[in-house]
PDB file of C-alpha atoms and ligand atoms in Angstrom:
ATOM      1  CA  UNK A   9      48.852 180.295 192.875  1.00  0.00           C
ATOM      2  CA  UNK A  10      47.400 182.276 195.250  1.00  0.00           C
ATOM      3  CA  UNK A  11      49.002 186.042 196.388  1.00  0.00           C
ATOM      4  CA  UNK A  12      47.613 187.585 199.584  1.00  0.00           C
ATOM      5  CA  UNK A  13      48.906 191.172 199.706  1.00  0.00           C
ATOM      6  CA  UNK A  14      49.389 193.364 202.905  1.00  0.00           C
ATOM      7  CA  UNK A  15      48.820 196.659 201.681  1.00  0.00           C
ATOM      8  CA  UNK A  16      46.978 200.234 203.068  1.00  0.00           C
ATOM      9  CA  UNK A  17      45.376 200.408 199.456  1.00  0.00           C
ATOM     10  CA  UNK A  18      43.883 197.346 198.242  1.00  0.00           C
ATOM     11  CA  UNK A  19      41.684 199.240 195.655  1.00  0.00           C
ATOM     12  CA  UNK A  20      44.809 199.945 193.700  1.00  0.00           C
ATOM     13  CA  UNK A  21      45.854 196.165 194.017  1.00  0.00           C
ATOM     14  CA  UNK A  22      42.234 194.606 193.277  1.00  0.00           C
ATOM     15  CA  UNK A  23      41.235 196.839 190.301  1.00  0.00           C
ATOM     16  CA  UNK A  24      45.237 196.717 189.092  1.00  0.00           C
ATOM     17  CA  UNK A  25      45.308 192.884 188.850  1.00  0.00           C
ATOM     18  CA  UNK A  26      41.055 192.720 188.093  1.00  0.00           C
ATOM     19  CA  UNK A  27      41.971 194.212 184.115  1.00  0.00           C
ATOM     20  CA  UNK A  28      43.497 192.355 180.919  1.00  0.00           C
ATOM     21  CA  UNK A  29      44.684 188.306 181.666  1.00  0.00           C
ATOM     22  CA  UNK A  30      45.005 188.814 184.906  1.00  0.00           C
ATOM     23  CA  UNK A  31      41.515 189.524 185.735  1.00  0.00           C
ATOM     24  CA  UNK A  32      40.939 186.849 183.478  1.00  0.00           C
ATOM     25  CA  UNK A  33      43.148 184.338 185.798  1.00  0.00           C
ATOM     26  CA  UNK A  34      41.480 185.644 188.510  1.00  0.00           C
ATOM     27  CA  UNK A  35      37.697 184.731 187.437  1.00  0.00           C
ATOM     28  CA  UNK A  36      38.964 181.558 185.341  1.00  0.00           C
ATOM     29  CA  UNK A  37      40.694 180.776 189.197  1.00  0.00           C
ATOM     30  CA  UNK A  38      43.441 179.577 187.406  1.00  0.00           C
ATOM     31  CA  UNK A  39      45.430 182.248 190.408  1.00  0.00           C
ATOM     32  CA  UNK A  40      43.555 184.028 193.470  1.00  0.00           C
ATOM     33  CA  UNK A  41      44.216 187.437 195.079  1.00  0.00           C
ATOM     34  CA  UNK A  42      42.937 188.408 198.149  1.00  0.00           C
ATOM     35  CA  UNK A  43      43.926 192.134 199.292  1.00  0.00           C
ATOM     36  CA  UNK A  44      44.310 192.510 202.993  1.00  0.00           C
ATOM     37  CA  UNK A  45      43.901 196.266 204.238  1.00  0.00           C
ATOM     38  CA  UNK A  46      46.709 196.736 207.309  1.00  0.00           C
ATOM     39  CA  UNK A  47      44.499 199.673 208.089  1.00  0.00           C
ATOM     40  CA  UNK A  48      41.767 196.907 209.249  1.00  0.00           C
ATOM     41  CA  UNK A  49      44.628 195.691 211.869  1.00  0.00           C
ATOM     42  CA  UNK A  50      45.252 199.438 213.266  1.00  0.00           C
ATOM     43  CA  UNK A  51      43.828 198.717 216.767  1.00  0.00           C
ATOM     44  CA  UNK A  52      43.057 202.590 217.108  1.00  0.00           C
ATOM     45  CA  UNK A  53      39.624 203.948 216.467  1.00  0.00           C
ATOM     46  CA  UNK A  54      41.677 206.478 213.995  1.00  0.00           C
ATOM     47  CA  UNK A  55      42.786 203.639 211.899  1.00  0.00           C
ATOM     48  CA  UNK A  56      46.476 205.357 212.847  1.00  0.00           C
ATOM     49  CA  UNK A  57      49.095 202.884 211.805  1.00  0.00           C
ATOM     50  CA  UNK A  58      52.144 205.012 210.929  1.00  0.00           C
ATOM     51  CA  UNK A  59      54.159 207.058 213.522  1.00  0.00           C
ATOM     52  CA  UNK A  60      57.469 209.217 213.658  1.00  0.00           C
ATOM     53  CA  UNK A  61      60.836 207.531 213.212  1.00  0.00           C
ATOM     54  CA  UNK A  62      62.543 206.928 216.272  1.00  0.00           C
ATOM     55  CA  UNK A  63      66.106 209.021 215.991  1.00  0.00           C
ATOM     56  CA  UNK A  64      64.306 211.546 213.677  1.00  0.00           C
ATOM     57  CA  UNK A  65      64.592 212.352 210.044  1.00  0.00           C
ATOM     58  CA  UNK A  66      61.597 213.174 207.239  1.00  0.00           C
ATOM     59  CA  UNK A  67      58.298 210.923 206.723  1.00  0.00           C
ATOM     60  CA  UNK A  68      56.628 207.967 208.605  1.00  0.00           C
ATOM     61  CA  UNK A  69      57.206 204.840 209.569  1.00  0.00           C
ATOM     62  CA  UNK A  70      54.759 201.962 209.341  1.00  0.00           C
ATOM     63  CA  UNK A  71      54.249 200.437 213.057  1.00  0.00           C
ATOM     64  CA  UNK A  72      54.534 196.744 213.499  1.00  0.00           C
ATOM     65  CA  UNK A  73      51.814 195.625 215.262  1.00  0.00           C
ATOM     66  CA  UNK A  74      49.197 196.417 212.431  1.00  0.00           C
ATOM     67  CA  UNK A  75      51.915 194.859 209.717  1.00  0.00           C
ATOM     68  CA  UNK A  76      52.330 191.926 212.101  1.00  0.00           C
ATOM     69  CA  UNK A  77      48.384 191.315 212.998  1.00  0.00           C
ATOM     70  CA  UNK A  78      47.323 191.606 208.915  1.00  0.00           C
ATOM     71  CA  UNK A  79      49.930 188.862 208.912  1.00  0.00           C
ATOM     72  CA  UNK A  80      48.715 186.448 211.097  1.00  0.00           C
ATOM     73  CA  UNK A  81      45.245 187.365 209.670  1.00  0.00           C
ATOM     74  CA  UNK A  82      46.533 185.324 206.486  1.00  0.00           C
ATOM     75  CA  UNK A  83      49.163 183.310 207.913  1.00  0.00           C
ATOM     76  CA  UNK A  84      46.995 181.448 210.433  1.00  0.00           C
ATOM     77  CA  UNK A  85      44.759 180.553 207.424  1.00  0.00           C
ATOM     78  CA  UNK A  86      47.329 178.474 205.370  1.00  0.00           C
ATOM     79  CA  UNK A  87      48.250 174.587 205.978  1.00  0.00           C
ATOM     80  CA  UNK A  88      51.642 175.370 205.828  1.00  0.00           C
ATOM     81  CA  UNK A  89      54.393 178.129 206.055  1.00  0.00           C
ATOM     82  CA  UNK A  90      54.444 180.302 203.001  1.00  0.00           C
ATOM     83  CA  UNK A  91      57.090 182.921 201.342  1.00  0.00           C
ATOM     84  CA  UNK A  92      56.654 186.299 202.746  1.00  0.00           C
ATOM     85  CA  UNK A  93      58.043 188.773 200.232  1.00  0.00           C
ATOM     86  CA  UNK A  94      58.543 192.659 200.946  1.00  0.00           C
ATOM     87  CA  UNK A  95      58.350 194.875 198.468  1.00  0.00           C
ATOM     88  CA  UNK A  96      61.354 197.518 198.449  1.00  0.00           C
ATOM     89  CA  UNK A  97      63.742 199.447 196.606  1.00  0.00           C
ATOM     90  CA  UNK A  98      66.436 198.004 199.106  1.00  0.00           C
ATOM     91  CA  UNK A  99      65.658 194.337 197.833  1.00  0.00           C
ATOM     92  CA  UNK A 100      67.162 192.084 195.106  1.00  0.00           C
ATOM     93  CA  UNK A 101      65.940 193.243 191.589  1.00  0.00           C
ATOM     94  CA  UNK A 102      63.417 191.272 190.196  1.00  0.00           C
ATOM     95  CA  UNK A 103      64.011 189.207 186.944  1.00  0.00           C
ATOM     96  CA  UNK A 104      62.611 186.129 184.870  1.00  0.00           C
ATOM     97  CA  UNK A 105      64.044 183.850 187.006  1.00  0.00           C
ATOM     98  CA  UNK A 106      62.795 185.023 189.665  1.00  0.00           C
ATOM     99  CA  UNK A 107      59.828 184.928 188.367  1.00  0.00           C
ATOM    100  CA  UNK A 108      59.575 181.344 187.679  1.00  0.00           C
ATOM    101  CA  UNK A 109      60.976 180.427 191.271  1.00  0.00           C
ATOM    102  CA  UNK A 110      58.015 182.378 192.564  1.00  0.00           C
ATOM    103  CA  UNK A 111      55.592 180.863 190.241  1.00  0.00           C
ATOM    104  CA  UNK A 112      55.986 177.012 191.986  1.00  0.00           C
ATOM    105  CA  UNK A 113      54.685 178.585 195.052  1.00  0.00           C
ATOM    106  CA  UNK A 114      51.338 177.745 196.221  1.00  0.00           C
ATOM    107  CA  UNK A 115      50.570 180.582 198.503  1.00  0.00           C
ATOM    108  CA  UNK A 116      52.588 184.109 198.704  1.00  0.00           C
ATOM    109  CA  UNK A 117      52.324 186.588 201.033  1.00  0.00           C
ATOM    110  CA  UNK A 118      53.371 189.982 199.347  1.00  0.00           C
ATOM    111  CA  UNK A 119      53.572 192.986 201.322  1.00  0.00           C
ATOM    112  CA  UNK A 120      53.839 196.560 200.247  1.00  0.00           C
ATOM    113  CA  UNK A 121      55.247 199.385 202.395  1.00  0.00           C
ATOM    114  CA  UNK A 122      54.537 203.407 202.339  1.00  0.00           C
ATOM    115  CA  UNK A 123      55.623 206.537 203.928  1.00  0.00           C
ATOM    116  CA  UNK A 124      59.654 205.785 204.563  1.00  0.00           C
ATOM    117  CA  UNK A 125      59.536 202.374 205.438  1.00  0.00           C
ATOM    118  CA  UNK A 126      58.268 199.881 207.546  1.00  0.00           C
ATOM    119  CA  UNK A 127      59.456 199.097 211.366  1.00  0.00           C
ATOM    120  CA  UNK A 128      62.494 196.856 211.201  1.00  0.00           C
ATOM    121  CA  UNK A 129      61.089 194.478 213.734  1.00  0.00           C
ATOM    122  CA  UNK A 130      58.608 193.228 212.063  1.00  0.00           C
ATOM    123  CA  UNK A 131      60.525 193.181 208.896  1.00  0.00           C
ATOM    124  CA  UNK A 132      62.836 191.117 210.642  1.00  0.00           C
ATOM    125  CA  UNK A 133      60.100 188.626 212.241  1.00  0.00           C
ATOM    126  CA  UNK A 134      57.880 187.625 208.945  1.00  0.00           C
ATOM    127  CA  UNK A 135      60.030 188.564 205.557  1.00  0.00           C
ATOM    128  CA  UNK A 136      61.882 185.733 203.766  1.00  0.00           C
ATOM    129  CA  UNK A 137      62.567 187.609 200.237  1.00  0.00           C
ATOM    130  CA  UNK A 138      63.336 191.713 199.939  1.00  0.00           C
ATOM    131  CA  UNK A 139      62.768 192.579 196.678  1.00  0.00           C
ATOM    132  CA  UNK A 140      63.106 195.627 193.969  1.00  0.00           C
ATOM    133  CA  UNK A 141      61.754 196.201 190.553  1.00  0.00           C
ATOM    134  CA  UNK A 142      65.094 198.606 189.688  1.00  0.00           C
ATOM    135  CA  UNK A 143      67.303 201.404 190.661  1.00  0.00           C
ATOM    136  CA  UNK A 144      64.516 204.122 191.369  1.00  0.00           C
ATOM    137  CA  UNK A 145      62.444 205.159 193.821  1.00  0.00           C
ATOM    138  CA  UNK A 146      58.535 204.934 193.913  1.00  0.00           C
ATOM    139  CA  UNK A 147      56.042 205.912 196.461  1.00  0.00           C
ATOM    140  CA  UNK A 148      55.102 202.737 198.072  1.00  0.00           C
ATOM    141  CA  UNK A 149      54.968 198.965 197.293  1.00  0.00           C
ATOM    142  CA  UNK A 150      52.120 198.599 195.565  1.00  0.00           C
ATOM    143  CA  UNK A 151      53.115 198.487 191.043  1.00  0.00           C
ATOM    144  CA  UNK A 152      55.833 196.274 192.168  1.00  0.00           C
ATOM    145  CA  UNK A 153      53.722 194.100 193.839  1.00  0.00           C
ATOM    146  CA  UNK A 154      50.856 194.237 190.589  1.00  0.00           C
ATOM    147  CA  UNK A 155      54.381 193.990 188.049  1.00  0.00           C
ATOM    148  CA  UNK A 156      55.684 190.524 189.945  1.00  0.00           C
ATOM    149  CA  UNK A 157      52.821 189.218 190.268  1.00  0.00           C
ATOM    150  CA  UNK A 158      51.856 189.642 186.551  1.00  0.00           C
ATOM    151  CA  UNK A 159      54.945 188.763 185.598  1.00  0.00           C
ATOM    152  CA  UNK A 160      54.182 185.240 187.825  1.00  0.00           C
ATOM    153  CA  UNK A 161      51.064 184.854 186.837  1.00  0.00           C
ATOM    154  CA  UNK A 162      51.632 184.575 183.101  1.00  0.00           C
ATOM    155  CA  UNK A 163      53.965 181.583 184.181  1.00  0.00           C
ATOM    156  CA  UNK A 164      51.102 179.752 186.086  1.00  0.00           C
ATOM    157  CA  UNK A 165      49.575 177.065 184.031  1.00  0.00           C
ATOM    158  CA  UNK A 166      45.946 178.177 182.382  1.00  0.00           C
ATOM    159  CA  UNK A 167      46.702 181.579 183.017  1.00  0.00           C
ATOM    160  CA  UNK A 168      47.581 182.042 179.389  1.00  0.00           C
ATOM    161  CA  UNK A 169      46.008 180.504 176.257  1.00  0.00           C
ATOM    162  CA  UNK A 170      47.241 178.890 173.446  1.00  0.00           C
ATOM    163  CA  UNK A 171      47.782 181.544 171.124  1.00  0.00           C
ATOM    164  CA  UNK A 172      50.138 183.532 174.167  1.00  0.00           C
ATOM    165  CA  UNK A 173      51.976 181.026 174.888  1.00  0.00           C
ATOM    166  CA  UNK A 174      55.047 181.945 177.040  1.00  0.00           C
ATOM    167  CA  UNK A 175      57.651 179.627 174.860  1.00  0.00           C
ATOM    168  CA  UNK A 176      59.240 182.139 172.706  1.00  0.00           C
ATOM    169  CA  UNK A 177      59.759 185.449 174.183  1.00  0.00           C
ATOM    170  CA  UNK A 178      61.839 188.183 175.582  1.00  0.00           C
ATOM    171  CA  UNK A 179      64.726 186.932 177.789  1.00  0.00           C
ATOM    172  CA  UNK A 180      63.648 183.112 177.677  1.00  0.00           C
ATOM    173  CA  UNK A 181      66.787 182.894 175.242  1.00  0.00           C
ATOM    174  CA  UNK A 182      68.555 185.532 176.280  1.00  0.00           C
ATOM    175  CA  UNK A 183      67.777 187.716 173.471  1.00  0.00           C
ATOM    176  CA  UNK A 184      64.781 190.664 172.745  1.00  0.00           C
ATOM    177  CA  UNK A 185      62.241 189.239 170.310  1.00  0.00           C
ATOM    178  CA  UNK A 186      62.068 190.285 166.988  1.00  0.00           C
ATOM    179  CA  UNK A 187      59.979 192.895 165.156  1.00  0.00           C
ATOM    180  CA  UNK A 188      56.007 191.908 164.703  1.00  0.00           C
ATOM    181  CA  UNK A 189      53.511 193.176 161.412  1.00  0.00           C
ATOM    182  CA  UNK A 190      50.115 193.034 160.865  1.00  0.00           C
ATOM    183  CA  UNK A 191      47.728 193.734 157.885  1.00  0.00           C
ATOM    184  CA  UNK A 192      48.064 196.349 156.149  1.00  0.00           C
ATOM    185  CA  UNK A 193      50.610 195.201 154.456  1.00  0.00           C
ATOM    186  CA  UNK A 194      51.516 199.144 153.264  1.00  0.00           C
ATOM    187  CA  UNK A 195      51.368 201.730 155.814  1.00  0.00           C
ATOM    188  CA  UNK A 196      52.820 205.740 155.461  1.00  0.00           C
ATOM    189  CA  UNK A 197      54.731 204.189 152.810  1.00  0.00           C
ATOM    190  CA  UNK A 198      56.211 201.581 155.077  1.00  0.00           C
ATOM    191  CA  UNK A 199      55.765 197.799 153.975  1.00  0.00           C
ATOM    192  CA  UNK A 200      56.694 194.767 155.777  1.00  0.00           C
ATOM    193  CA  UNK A 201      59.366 192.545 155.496  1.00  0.00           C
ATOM    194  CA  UNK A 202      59.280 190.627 152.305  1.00  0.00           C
ATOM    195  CA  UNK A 203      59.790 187.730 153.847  1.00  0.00           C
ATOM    196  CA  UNK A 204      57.829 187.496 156.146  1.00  0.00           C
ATOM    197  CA  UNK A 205      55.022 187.273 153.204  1.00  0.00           C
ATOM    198  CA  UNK A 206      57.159 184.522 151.734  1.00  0.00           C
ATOM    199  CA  UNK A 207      55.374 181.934 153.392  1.00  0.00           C
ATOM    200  CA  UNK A 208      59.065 179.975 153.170  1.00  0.00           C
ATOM    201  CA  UNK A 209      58.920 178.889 156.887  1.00  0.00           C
ATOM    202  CA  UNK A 210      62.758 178.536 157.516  1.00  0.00           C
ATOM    203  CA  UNK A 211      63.678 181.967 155.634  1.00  0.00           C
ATOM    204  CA  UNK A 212      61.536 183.563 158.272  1.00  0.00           C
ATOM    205  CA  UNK A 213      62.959 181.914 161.053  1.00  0.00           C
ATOM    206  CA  UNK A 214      66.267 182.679 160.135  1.00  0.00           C
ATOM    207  CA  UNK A 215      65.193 186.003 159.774  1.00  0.00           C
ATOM    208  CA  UNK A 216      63.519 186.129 162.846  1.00  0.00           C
ATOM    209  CA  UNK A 217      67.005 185.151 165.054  1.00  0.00           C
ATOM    210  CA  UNK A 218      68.797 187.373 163.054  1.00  0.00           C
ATOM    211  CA  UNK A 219      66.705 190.480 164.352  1.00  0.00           C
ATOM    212  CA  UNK A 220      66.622 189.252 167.434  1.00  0.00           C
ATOM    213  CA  UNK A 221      70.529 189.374 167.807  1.00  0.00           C
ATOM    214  CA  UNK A 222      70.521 192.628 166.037  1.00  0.00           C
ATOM    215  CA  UNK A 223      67.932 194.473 168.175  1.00  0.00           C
ATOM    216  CA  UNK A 224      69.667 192.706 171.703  1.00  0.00           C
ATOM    217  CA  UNK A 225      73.111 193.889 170.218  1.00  0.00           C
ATOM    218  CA  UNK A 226      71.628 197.511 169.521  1.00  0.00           C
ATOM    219  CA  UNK A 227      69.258 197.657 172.720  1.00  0.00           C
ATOM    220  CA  UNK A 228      70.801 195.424 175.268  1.00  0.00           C
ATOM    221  CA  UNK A 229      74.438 194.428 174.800  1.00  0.00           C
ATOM    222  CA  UNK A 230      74.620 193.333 178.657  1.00  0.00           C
ATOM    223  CA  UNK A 231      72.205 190.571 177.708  1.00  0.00           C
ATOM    224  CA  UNK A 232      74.889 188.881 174.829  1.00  0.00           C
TER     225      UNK A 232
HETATM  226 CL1  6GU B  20      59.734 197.277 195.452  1.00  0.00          CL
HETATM  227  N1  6GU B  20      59.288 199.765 196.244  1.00  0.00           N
HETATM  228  C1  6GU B  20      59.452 201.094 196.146  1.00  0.00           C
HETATM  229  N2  6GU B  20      58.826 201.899 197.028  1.00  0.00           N
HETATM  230  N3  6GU B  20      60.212 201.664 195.228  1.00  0.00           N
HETATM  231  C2  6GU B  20      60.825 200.849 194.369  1.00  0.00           C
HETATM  232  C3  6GU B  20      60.693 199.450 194.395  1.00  0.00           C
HETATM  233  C4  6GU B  20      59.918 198.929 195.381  1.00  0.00           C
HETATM  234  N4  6GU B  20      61.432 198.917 193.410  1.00  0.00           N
HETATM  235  C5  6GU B  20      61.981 199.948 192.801  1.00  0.00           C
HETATM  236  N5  6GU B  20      61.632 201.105 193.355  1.00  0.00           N
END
């Protein structure tokens, strides 16, 4: 997998994605980034490449040209035509599934607006996905571009190890996982589950589901 992102701060993205497994990916090249800086693409000695709305109202918008160019800068560099996805709170919201569509994809092309938006024409000419990470507003495109493409990466194969493995977690079935413990076994007067010291393999299993439905009914009832 490898994610090119469009972006006027590709510090954030590069030392975002550079920490924890992901950095790891990166160096292992089990995934690639590349951060491509629009600003590069501005085409003014000013490195200018926002401007008023046209019509009026508060903020900037993002020109095309430099959106466009940083675009074909990547584009022109791939065998074949890849997924460009835009990065915006007017997008689909972003789940597991998602996730794992994304993660079969050899190349993606991720790009992350500022000030109020990005020009519509060039939105129009390049993007094949809009998408959201959830009903709020942020300041520009750049976490939700570092959250999906974690939450991709971790799908990629040799991105985690053996001991994370991806099998049993959060939403795979549906339901939140269960509680975890580790040593010590007493702590402020709180001691884990007995059973879980049982060493009785199906016991724990059993008890394992059972939180998991309880903490999904409790937490997350839309999930059921
Ligand atoms: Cl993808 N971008 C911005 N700016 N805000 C958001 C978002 C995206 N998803 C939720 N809020």
């Amino acid at each position: 997998m490898k994610f090119h992102v469009l972006t006027l701060f590709p510090d954030m993205i590069i030392n975002g994605m550079g920490e924890s497994i992901t950095g790891r990916a990166i160096k292992s090249g089990a995934i690639s980034l590349e951060a491509v800086n629009i600003r590069d693409y501005a085409g003014n000695k000013h490195g200018q490449v926002d401007d008023y709305p046209y019509g009026g109202g508060a903020g900037m918008v993002m020109q095309p040209a430099p959106v466009y160019d940083a675009y074909r800068a990547v584009a022109d560099r791939l065998s074949k035509p890849c997924r460009v996805v835009y990065m915006t709170p007017q997008g689909e919201v972003f789940c597991q599934k998602m996730a794992k569509e994304f993660a079969l994809e050899e190349d993606l092309i991720i790009l992350c607006g500022h000030y109020e938006g990005v020009d519509e024409r060039v939105l129009e000419l390049i993007v094949t996905d809009h998408v959201s990470i959830g009903d709020y507003v942020l300041t520009g495109g750049e976490l939700p571009a570092m959250v999906m493409m974690d939450a991709i990466s971790r799908l990629v194969p040799g991105v985690l190890h053996n001991d994370e493995s991806a099998e049993y977690e959060s939403f795979q079935n549906h339901l939140l996982e269960y509680p975890q413990y580790t040593r010590p076994v007493s702590f402020m007067g709180m001691d884990v589950p007995e059973v879980l010291l049982s060493g009785h393999h199906k016991n724990i299993a059993a008890w394992r589901q059972e939180q998991s439905l309880e903490r999904t009914r409790q937490r997350r009832p839309d999930l059921l």
